[in-house]
Amino acid sequence: MSHDPRYPVGRYQPPESNSDALRAGWLHDLESLPALLRAAVWGLDDEQFDTPYREGGWTVRQVVHHVADSHINAYCRFKLALTEEHPTIRPYEEALWAELPEARALPVESSLVLLDGLHARWAAMCIAMTPAQFDRSFHHPESHKDATLWRTLGMYAWHGKHHVAHITSLRSAHGW
């Protein structure tokens, strides 16, 4: 575990090679995330939901809504890469999305329910994919890099754990 509150599980490190075992672990992470996120926020009150996970960071509420926003975009990127030849994806301003009124004030249940269905669909899609389909890629115009679906799956498996750890670390620090 990292001592940097921005990266409580460390920064994402893509593996040097891929394997069926690694993919199975990432798929488990993908399937497990909605329940883990729900457990991380269970029992919190509005004041706790509106507490930043670190100084200058998002509130717990914003983190939960961000995970939904981010994972919707990732799911769409998978769909694009599976149905188009090396598409260029559309980036979004995640920090600005987190400042929109619904991300700052809406109860998190809407995003938790959304993640339940989204992750069920995303995991089912990934389970049905062939290894060759995981080698399909998209282009990210901001980073000027190409990303395979293998790497993207790993990154989002990490992303879910990363944000759950933001919440559980905050809870631990405050004794919630």
Coordinates of C-alpha atoms in Angstrom, one line a residue:
M1 CA 0.0 0.0 0.0
S2 CA 1.1 3.5 -0.8
H3 CA 1.4 6.3 1.8
D4 CA 0.4 8.9 -0.8
P5 CA -3.3 9.5 -0.2
R6 CA -3.8 10.1 -3.9
Y7 CA -2.7 6.5 -4.7
P8 CA -3.6 4.3 -1.7
V9 CA -3.0 1.1 -3.7
G10 CA -0.1 2.6 -5.7
R11 CA -0.1 3.8 -9.3
Y12 CA -1.3 1.5 -12.1
Q13 CA 1.5 -0.6 -13.4
P14 CA 0.6 -2.4 -16.6
P15 CA 2.0 -5.9 -16.7
E16 CA 4.8 -6.8 -19.1
S17 CA 2.7 -9.6 -20.6
N18 CA -0.8 -10.9 -20.4
S19 CA -2.2 -14.2 -19.3
D20 CA -5.4 -16.0 -18.8
A21 CA -4.9 -15.9 -15.1
L22 CA -4.3 -12.2 -15.1
R23 CA -7.4 -11.6 -17.2
A24 CA -9.5 -13.8 -14.9
G25 CA -8.3 -11.8 -11.9
W26 CA -9.2 -8.5 -13.6
L27 CA -12.6 -9.9 -14.6
H28 CA -13.2 -10.8 -10.9
D29 CA -12.2 -7.3 -9.9
L30 CA -14.6 -5.9 -12.5
E31 CA -17.5 -8.1 -11.3
S32 CA -16.7 -7.4 -7.6
L33 CA -16.4 -3.6 -7.8
P34 CA -20.1 -2.6 -7.4
A35 CA -20.4 -4.7 -4.2
L36 CA -17.0 -3.5 -2.8
L37 CA -18.0 0.2 -3.5
R38 CA -21.4 -0.3 -1.9
A39 CA -19.7 -1.9 1.2
A40 CA -17.2 1.0 1.3
V41 CA -19.9 3.6 1.6
W42 CA -22.4 1.6 3.7
G43 CA -23.7 3.5 6.7
L44 CA -22.2 6.9 5.8
D45 CA -24.2 10.0 6.5
D46 CA -24.4 13.1 4.3
E47 CA -21.7 14.9 6.2
Q48 CA -19.4 11.9 5.7
F49 CA -20.3 11.7 2.0
D50 CA -19.4 15.4 1.7
T51 CA -15.9 14.8 3.3
P52 CA -13.0 14.9 0.9
Y53 CA -10.9 11.7 0.9
R54 CA -7.8 13.9 1.1
E55 CA -7.0 17.6 1.4
G56 CA -7.9 19.2 -2.0
G57 CA -9.5 15.9 -3.2
W58 CA -13.0 15.0 -4.1
T59 CA -15.6 14.1 -1.6
V60 CA -16.7 10.6 -1.1
R61 CA -19.9 11.4 -3.0
Q62 CA -17.9 12.8 -5.9
V63 CA -15.6 9.7 -5.9
V64 CA -18.6 7.4 -6.2
H65 CA -20.2 9.4 -9.0
H66 CA -16.8 9.6 -10.7
V67 CA -16.4 5.9 -10.8
A68 CA -19.8 5.6 -12.5
D69 CA -18.8 8.3 -15.1
S70 CA -15.4 6.8 -15.7
H71 CA -16.6 3.3 -16.1
I72 CA -19.4 4.3 -18.4
N73 CA -16.8 5.8 -20.7
A74 CA -14.6 2.7 -20.4
Y75 CA -17.4 0.4 -21.3
C76 CA -18.2 2.6 -24.4
R77 CA -14.5 2.5 -25.3
F78 CA -14.6 -1.3 -25.2
K79 CA -17.7 -1.3 -27.5
L80 CA -16.1 1.1 -29.9
A81 CA -12.9 -1.0 -30.1
L82 CA -14.9 -4.1 -30.7
T83 CA -17.0 -2.7 -33.4
E84 CA -14.7 -0.2 -35.2
E85 CA -11.2 -0.5 -36.5
H86 CA -8.9 1.3 -34.1
P87 CA -11.3 4.2 -33.2
T88 CA -10.2 7.4 -31.8
I89 CA -12.1 7.8 -28.5
R90 CA -13.5 11.0 -27.2
P91 CA -11.9 12.2 -24.0
Y92 CA -13.9 14.0 -21.3
E93 CA -13.0 16.4 -18.5
E94 CA -13.4 14.1 -15.5
A95 CA -12.5 16.9 -13.0
L96 CA -15.2 19.1 -14.5
W97 CA -17.7 16.3 -14.5
A98 CA -17.0 15.8 -10.8
E99 CA -17.9 19.5 -10.2
L100 CA -21.3 19.3 -11.8
P101 CA -24.3 19.7 -9.4
E102 CA -25.4 16.1 -9.5
A103 CA -22.0 14.8 -8.7
R104 CA -21.7 17.2 -5.8
A105 CA -25.2 16.7 -4.3
L106 CA -27.0 13.6 -5.6
P107 CA -27.2 10.6 -3.3
V108 CA -24.8 7.9 -4.4
E109 CA -27.4 5.2 -4.8
S110 CA -28.1 6.3 -8.4
S111 CA -24.4 5.6 -9.3
L112 CA -24.3 2.4 -7.3
V113 CA -27.3 1.0 -9.1
L114 CA -25.9 2.2 -12.4
L115 CA -22.6 0.4 -11.6
D116 CA -24.5 -2.8 -10.8
G117 CA -25.9 -3.0 -14.3
L118 CA -23.0 -1.6 -16.1
H119 CA -20.5 -4.0 -14.5
A120 CA -22.8 -7.0 -15.2
R121 CA -22.9 -6.0 -18.9
W122 CA -19.2 -5.2 -19.1
A123 CA -18.1 -8.4 -17.4
A124 CA -20.4 -10.5 -19.6
M125 CA -19.0 -8.8 -22.6
C126 CA -15.4 -9.5 -21.5
I127 CA -16.1 -13.1 -20.6
A128 CA -17.4 -13.7 -24.1
M129 CA -14.4 -12.0 -25.8
T130 CA -11.6 -14.0 -27.4
P131 CA -7.9 -13.3 -26.7
A132 CA -7.7 -11.7 -30.1
Q133 CA -10.4 -9.3 -29.3
F134 CA -8.5 -8.2 -26.2
D135 CA -5.7 -7.2 -28.6
R136 CA -8.0 -4.7 -30.3
S137 CA -7.2 -1.1 -29.5
F138 CA -8.3 2.5 -29.6
H139 CA -6.5 5.7 -29.9
H140 CA -6.6 8.3 -27.1
P141 CA -6.1 11.8 -28.6
E142 CA -5.0 13.5 -25.5
S143 CA -2.2 11.1 -24.6
H144 CA -1.5 10.4 -28.3
K145 CA -1.3 6.7 -27.3
D146 CA -3.0 3.6 -28.4
A147 CA -4.5 1.3 -25.8
T148 CA -5.4 -2.4 -26.1
L149 CA -8.4 -3.8 -24.4
W150 CA -6.1 -6.0 -22.4
R151 CA -4.3 -2.9 -20.9
T152 CA -7.6 -1.1 -20.5
L153 CA -9.2 -4.0 -18.6
G154 CA -6.2 -4.0 -16.2
M155 CA -6.3 -0.3 -15.8
Y156 CA -10.0 -0.2 -14.9
A157 CA -9.6 -3.2 -12.5
W158 CA -7.0 -1.1 -10.8
H159 CA -9.2 2.0 -11.0
G160 CA -12.0 0.5 -9.0
K161 CA -9.7 -0.7 -6.3
H162 CA -8.0 2.7 -6.3
H163 CA -11.2 4.6 -5.5
V164 CA -12.6 2.0 -3.1
A165 CA -9.3 2.5 -1.2
H166 CA -9.8 6.3 -1.2
I167 CA -13.0 5.7 0.7
T168 CA -11.9 2.9 3.0
S169 CA -8.7 4.8 3.9
L170 CA -10.7 7.9 4.8
R171 CA -13.1 5.8 6.9
S172 CA -10.1 4.2 8.7
A173 CA -8.5 7.5 9.3
H174 CA -11.7 8.9 10.9
G175 CA -12.8 5.8 12.6
W176 CA -16.0 5.5 10.7

